[in-house]
PDB file of C-alpha atoms in Angstrom:
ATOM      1  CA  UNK A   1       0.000   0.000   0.000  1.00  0.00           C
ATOM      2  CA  UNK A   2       1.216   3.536  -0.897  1.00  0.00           C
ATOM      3  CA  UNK A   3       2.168   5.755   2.682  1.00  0.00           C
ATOM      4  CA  UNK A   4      -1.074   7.894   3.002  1.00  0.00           C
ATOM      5  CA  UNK A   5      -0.552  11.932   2.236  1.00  0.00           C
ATOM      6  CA  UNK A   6      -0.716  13.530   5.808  1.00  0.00           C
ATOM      7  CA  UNK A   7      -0.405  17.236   5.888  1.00  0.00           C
ATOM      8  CA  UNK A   8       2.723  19.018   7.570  1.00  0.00           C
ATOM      9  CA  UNK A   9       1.357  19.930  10.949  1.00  0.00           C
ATOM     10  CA  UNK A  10       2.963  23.508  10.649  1.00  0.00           C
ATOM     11  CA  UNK A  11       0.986  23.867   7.168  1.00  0.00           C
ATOM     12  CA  UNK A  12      -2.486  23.067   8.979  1.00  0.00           C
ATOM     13  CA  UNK A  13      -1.686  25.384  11.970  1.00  0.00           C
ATOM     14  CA  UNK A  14      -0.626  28.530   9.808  1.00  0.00           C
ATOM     15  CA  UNK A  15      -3.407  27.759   7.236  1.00  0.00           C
ATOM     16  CA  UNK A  16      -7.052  27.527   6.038  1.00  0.00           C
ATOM     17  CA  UNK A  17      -8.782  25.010   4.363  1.00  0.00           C
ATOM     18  CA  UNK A  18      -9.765  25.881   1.185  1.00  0.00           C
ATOM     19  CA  UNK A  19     -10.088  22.767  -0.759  1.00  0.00           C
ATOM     20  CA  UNK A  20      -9.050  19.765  -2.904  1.00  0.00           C
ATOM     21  CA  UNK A  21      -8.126  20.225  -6.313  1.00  0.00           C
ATOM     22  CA  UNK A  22      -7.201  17.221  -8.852  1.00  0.00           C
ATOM     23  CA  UNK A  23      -3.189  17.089  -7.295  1.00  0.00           C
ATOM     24  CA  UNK A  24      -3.065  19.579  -4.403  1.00  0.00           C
ATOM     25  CA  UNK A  25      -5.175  20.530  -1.327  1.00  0.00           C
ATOM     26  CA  UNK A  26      -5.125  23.981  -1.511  1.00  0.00           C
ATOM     27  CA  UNK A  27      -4.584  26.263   1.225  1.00  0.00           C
ATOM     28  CA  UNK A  28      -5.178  29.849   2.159  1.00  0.00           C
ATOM     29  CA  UNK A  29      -2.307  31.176   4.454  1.00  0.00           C
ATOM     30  CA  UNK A  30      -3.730  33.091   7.555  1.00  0.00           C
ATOM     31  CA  UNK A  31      -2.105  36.380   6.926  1.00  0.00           C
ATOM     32  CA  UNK A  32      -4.366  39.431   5.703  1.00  0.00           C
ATOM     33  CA  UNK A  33      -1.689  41.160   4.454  1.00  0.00           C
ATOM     34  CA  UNK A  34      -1.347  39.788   1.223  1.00  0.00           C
ATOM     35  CA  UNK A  35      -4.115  36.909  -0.842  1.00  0.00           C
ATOM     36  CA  UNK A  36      -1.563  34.099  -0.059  1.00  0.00           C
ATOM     37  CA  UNK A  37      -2.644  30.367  -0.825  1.00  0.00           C
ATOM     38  CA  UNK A  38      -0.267  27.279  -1.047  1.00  0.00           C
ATOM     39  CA  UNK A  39      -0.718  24.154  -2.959  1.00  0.00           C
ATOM     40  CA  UNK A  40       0.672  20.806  -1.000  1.00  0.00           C
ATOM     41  CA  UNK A  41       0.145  17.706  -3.884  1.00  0.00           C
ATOM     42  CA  UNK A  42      -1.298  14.839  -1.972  1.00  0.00           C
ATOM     43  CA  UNK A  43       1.723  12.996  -2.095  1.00  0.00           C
ATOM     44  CA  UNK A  44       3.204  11.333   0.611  1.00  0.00           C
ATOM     45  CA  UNK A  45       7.118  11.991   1.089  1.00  0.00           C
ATOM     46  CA  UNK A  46       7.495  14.205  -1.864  1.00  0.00           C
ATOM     47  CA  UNK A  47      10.351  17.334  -0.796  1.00  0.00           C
ATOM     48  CA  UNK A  48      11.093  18.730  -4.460  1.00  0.00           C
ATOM     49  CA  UNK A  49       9.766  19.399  -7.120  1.00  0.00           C
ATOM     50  CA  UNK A  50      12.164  17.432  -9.398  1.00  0.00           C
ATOM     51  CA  UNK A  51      11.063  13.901  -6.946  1.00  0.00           C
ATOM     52  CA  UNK A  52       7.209  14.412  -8.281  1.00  0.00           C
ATOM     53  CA  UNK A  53       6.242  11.586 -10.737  1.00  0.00           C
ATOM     54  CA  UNK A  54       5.981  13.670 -14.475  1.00  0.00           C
ATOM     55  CA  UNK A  55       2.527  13.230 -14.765  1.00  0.00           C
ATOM     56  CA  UNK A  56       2.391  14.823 -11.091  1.00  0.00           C
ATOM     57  CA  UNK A  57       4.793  17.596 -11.855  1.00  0.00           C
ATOM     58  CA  UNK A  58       2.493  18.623 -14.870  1.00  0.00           C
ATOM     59  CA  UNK A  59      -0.931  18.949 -12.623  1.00  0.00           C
ATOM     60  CA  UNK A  60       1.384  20.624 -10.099  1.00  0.00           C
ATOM     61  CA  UNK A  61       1.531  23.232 -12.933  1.00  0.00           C
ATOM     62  CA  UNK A  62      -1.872  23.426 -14.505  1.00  0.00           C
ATOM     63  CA  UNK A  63      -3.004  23.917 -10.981  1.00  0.00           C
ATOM     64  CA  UNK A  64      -0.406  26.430 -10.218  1.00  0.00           C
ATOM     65  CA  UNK A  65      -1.069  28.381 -13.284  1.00  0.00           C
ATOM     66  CA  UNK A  66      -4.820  28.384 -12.681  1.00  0.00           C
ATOM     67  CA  UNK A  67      -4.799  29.427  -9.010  1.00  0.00           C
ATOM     68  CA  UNK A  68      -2.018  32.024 -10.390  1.00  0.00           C
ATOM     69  CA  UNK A  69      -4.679  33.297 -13.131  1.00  0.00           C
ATOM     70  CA  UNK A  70      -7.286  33.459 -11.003  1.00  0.00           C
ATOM     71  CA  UNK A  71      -5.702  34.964  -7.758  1.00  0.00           C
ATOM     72  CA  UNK A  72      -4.618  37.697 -10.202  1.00  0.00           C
ATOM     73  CA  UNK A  73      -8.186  38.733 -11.384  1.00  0.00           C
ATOM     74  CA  UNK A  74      -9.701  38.647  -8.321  1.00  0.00           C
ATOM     75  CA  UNK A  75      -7.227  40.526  -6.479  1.00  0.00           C
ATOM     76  CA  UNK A  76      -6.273  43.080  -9.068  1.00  0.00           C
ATOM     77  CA  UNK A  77      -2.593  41.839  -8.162  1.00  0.00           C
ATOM     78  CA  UNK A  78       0.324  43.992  -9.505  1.00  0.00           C
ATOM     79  CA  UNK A  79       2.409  40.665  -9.893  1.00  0.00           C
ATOM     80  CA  UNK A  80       1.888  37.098  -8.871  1.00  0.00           C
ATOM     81  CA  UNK A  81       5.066  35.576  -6.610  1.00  0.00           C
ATOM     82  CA  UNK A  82       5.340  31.757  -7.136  1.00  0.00           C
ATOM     83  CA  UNK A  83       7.610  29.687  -4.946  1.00  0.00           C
ATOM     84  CA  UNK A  84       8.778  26.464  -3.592  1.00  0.00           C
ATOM     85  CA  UNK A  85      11.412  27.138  -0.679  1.00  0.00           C
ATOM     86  CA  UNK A  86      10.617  24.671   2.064  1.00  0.00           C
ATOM     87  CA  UNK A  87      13.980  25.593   4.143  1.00  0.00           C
ATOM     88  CA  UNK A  88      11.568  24.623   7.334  1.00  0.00           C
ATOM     89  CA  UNK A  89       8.835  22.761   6.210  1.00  0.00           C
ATOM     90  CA  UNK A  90      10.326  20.492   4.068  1.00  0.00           C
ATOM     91  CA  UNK A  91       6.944  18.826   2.134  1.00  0.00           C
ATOM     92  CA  UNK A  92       6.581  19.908  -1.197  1.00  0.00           C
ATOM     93  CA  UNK A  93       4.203  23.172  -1.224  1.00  0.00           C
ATOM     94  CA  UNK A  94       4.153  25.872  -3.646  1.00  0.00           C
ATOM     95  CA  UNK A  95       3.081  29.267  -2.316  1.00  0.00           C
ATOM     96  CA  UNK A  96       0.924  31.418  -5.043  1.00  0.00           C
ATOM     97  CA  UNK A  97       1.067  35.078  -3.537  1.00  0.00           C
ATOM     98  CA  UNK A  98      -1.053  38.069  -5.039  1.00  0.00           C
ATOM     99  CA  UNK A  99       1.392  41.030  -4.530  1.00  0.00           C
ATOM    100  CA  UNK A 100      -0.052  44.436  -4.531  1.00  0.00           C
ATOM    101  CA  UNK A 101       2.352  47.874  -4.981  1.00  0.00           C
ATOM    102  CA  UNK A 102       2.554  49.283  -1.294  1.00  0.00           C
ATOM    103  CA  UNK A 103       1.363  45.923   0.289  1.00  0.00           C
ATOM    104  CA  UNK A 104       3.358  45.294   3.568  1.00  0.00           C
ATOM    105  CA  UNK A 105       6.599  43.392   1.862  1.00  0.00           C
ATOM    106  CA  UNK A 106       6.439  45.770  -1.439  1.00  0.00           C
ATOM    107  CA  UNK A 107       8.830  44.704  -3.177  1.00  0.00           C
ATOM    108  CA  UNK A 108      10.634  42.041  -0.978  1.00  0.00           C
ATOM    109  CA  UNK A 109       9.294  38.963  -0.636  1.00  0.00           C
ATOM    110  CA  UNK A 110       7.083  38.207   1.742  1.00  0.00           C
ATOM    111  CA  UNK A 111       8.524  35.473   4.170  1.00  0.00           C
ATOM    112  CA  UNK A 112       9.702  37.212   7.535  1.00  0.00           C
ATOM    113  CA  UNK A 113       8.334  40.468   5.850  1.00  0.00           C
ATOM    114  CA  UNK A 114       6.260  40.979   9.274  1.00  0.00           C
ATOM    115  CA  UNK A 115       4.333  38.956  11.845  1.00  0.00           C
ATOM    116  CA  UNK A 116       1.329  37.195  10.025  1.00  0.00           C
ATOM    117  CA  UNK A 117      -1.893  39.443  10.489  1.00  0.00           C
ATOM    118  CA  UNK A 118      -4.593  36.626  11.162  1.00  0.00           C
ATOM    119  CA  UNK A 119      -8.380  37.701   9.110  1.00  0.00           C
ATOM    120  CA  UNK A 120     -11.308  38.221  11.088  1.00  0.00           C
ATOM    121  CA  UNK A 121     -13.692  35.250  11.003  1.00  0.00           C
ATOM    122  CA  UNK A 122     -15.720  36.909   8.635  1.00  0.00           C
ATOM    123  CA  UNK A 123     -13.444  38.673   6.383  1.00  0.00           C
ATOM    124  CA  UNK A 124     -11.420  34.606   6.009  1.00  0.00           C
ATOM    125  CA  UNK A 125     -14.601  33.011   4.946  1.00  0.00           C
ATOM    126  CA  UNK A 126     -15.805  35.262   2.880  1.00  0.00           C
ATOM    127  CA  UNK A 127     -12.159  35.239   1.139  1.00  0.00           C
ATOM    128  CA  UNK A 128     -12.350  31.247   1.224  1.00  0.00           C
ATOM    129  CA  UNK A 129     -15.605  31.554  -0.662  1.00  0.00           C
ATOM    130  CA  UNK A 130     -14.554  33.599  -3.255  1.00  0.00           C
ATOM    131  CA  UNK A 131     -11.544  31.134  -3.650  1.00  0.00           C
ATOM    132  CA  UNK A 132     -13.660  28.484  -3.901  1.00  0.00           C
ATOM    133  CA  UNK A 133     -16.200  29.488  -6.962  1.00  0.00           C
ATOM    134  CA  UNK A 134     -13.416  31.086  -8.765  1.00  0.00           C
ATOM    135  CA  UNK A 135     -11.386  27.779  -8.843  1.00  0.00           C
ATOM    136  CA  UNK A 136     -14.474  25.513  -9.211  1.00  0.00           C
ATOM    137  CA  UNK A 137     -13.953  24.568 -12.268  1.00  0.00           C
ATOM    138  CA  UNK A 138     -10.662  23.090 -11.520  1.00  0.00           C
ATOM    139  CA  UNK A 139     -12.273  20.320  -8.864  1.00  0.00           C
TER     140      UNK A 139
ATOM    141  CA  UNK B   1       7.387  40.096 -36.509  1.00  0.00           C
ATOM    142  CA  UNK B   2       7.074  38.402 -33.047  1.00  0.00           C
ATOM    143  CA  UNK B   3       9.037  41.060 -30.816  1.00  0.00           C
ATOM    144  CA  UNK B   4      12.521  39.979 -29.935  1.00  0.00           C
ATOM    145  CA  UNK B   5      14.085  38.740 -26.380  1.00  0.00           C
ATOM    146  CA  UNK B   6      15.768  41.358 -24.357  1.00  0.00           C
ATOM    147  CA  UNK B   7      17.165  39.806 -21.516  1.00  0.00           C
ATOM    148  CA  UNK B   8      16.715  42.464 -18.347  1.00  0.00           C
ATOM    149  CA  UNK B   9      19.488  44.815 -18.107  1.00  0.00           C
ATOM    150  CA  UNK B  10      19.660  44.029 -14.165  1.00  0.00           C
ATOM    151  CA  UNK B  11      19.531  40.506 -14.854  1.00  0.00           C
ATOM    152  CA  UNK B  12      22.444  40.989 -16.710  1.00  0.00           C
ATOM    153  CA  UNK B  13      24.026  42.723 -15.084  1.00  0.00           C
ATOM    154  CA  UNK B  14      24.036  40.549 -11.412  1.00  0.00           C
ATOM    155  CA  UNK B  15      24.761  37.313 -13.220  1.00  0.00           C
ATOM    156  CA  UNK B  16      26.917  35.578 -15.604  1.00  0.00           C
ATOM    157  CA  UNK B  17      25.721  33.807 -18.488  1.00  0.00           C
ATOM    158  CA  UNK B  18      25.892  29.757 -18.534  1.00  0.00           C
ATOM    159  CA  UNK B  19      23.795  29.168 -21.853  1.00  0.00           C
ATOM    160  CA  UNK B  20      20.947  28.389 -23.434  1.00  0.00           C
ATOM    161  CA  UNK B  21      18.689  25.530 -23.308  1.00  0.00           C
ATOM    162  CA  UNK B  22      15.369  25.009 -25.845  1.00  0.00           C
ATOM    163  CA  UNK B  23      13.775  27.467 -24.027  1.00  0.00           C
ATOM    164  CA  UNK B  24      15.450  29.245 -21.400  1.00  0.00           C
ATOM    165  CA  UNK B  25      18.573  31.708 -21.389  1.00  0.00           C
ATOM    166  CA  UNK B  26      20.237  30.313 -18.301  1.00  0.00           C
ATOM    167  CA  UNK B  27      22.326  32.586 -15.626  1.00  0.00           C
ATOM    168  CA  UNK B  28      24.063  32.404 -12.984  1.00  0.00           C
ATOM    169  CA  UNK B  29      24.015  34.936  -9.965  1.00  0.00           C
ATOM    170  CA  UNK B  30      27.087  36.451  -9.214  1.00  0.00           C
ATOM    171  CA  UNK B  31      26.884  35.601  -5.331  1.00  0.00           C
ATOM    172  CA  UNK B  32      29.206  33.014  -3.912  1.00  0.00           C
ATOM    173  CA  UNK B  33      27.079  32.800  -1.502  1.00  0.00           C
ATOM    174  CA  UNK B  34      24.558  30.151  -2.737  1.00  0.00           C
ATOM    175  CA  UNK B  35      24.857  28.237  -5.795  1.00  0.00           C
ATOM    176  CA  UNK B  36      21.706  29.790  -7.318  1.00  0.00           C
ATOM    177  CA  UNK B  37      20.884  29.917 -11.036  1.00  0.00           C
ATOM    178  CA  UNK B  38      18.145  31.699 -13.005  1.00  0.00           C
ATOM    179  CA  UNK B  39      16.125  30.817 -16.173  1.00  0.00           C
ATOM    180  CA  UNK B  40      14.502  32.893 -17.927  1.00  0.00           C
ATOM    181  CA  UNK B  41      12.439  32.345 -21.026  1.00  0.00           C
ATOM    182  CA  UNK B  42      13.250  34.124 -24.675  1.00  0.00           C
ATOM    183  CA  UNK B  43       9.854  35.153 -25.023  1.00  0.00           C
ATOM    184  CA  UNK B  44       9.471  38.854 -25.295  1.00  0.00           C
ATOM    185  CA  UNK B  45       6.748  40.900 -22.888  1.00  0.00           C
ATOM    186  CA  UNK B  46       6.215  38.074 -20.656  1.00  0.00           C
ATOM    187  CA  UNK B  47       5.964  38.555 -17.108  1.00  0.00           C
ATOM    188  CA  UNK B  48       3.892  35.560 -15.201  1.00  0.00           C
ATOM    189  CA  UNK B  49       3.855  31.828 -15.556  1.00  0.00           C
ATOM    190  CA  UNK B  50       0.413  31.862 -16.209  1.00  0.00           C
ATOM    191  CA  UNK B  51       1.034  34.146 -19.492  1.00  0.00           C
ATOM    192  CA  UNK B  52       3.071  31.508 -21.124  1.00  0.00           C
ATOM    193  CA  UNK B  53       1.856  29.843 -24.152  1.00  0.00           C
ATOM    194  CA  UNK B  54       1.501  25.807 -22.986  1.00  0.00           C
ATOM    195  CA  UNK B  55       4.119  24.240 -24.692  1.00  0.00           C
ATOM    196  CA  UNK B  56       6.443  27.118 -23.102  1.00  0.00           C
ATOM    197  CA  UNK B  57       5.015  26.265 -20.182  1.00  0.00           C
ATOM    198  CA  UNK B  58       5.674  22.713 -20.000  1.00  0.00           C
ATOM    199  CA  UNK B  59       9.197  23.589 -21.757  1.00  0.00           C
ATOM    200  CA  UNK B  60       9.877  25.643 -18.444  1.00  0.00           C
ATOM    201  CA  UNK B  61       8.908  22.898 -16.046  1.00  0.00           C
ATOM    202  CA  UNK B  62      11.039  20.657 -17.882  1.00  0.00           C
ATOM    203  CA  UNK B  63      14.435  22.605 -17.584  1.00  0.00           C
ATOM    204  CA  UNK B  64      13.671  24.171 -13.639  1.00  0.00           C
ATOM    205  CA  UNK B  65      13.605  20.162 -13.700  1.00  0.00           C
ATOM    206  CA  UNK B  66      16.343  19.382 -14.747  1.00  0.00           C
ATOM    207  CA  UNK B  67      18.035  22.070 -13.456  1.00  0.00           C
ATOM    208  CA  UNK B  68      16.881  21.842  -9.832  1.00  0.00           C
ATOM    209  CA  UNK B  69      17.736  17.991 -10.028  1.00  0.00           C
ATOM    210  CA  UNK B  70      21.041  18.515 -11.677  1.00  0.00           C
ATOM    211  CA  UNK B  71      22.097  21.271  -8.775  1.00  0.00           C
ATOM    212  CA  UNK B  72      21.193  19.112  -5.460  1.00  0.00           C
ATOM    213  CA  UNK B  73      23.162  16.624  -7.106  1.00  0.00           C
ATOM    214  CA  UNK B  74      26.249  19.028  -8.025  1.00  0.00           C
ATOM    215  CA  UNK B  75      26.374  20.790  -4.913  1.00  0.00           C
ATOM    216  CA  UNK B  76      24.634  18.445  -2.508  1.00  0.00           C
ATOM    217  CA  UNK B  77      22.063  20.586  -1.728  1.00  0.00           C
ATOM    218  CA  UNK B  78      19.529  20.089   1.406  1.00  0.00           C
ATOM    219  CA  UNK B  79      16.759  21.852  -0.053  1.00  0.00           C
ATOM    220  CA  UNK B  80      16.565  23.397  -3.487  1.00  0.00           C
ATOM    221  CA  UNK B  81      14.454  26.444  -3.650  1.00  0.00           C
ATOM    222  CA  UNK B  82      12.395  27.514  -6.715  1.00  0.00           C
ATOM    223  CA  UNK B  83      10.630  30.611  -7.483  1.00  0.00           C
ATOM    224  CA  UNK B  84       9.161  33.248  -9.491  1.00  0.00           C
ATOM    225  CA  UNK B  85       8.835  36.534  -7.670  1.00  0.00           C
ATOM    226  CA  UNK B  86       9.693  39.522 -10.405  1.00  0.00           C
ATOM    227  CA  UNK B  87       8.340  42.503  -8.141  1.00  0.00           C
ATOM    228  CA  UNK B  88      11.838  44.162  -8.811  1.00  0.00           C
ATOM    229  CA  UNK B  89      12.550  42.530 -12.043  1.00  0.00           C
ATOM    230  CA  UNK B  90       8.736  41.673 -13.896  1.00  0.00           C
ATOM    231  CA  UNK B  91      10.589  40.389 -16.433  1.00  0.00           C
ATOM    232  CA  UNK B  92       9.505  36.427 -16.343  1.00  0.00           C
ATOM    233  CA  UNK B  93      12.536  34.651 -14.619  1.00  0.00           C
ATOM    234  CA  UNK B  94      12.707  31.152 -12.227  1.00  0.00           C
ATOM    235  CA  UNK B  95      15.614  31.564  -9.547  1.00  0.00           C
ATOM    236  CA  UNK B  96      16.550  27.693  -8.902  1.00  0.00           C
ATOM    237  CA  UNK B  97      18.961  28.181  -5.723  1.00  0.00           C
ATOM    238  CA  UNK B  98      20.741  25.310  -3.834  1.00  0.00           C
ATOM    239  CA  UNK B  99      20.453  25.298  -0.322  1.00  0.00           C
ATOM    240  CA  UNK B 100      22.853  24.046   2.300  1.00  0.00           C
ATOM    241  CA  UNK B 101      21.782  24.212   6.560  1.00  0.00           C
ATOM    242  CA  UNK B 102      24.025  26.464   7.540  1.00  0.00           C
ATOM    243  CA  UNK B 103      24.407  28.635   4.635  1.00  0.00           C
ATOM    244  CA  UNK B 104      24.379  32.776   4.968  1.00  0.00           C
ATOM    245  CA  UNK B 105      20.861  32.977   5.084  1.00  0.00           C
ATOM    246  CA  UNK B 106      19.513  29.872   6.082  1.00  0.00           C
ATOM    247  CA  UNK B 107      16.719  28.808   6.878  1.00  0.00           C
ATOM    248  CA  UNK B 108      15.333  32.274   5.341  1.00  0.00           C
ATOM    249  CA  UNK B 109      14.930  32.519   1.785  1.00  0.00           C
ATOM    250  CA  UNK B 110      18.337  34.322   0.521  1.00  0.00           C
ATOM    251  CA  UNK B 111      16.573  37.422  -0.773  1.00  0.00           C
ATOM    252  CA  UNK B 112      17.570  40.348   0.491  1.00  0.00           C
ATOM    253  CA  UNK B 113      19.652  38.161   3.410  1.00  0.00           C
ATOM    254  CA  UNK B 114      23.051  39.378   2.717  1.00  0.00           C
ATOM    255  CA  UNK B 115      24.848  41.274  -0.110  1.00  0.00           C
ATOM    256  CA  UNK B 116      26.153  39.687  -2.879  1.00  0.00           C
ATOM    257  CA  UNK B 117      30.042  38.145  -2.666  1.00  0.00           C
ATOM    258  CA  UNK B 118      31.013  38.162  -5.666  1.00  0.00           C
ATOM    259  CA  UNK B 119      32.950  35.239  -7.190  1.00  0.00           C
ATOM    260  CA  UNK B 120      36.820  34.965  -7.606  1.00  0.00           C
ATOM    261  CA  UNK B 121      37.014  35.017 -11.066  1.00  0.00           C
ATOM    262  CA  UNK B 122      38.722  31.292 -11.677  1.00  0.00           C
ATOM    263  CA  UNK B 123      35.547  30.274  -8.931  1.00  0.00           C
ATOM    264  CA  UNK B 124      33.044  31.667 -11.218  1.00  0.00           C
ATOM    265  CA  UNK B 125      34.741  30.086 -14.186  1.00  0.00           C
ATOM    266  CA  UNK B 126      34.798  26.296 -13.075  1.00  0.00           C
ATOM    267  CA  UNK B 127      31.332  26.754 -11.659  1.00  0.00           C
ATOM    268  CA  UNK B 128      30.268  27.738 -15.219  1.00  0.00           C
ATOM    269  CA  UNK B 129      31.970  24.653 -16.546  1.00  0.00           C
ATOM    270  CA  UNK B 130      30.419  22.147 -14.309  1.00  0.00           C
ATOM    271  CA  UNK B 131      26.980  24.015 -15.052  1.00  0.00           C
ATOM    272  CA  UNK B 132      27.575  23.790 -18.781  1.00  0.00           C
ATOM    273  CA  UNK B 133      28.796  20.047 -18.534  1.00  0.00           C
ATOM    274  CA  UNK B 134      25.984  19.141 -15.977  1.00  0.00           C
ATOM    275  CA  UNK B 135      23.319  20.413 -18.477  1.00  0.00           C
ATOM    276  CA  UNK B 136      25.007  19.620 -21.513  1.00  0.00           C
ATOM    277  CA  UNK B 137      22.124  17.051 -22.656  1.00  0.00           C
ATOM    278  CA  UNK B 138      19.287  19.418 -22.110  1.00  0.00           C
ATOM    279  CA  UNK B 139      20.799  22.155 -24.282  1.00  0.00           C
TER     280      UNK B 139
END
């Protein structure tokens, strides 16, 4: 049997549930500073991207390159950061960040920018539905 | 007339040039600091992933690939890191860096970390080579 996909503990603690798409679960990063979401690929033990199977690696992208799409529209983002660092959590994630001119970071990245501003309940599910019908047609 | 390539002036002028592969002019950041390389596709006015025609797309995934996988093994990397940020430089480019625990800014990400150290120029020279070999059947 294959080792189930268990999310990294730190990803689930920092993060919101937005949902499953075809490869990843998708996550939305509990920080209103900046429309941050990360895509983990259900795959157990996977730390780079060159380890994903090829078939993986290109749903990794389409999914990527959707979320990227869409996070622009609905965010009227001045420029989309992609990455996959994972100096401390080492499972394969790939944050998709909607960078605005003047956010907090502008124009460093964002990691260790400033202390994560958590969303009011209200403000985070209304964000996680919006995330959710605009990537719909994805899951 | 499709427009022509430009590569970035700033790109240019921070790294050294390793080559070309099918789709990607490949550099190499003048910072001793971190083995870290960028790609950057010959495709004129692009700026994100998700504006890349899909066969340019998968051509990109393909050579951070093989790149990524070609650097942990060269410079037996712990983690590689992979991104597309641009906020500085829009021009489309993937920085594919090799990270070691213990290196100047880990576990951050190395932007902004430190200043540059430049190479010695024989350094920078066998570096090139063992890029240019390493690659040599993906160009």
């Amino acid at each position: 049997m294959a080792e189930p996909f268990v999310l990294d503990p730190r990803l689930a603690a920092d993060c919101a549930l937005v949902g499953d798409l075809p490869l990843c679960r998708l996550l939305l990063m509990d920080d209103a500073s900046y429309p941050w979401c990360i895509l983990v690929p259900r795959r157990a033990g996977v730390r780079e991207l060159h380890e994903l199977a090829a078939t993986d690696r290109a749903s990794l992208l389409d999914e990527v390159v959707r979320l990227s799409g869409a996070m622009q529209r609905l965010f009227a983002a001045d420029k989309m950061n992609v990455a996959a660092l994972g100096n401390v959590v080492p499972q394969l994630h790939v944050h998709v960040i909607a960078r605005r001119r003047g956010d907090t970071a502008w124009p460093r990245p964002v990691w260790g920018a400033a202390p994560a501003v958590p969303y009011a309940a209200g403000a985070r599910a209304d964000l996680l539905a919006r995330l959710r019908e605009a990537l719909a047609p994805l899951a």
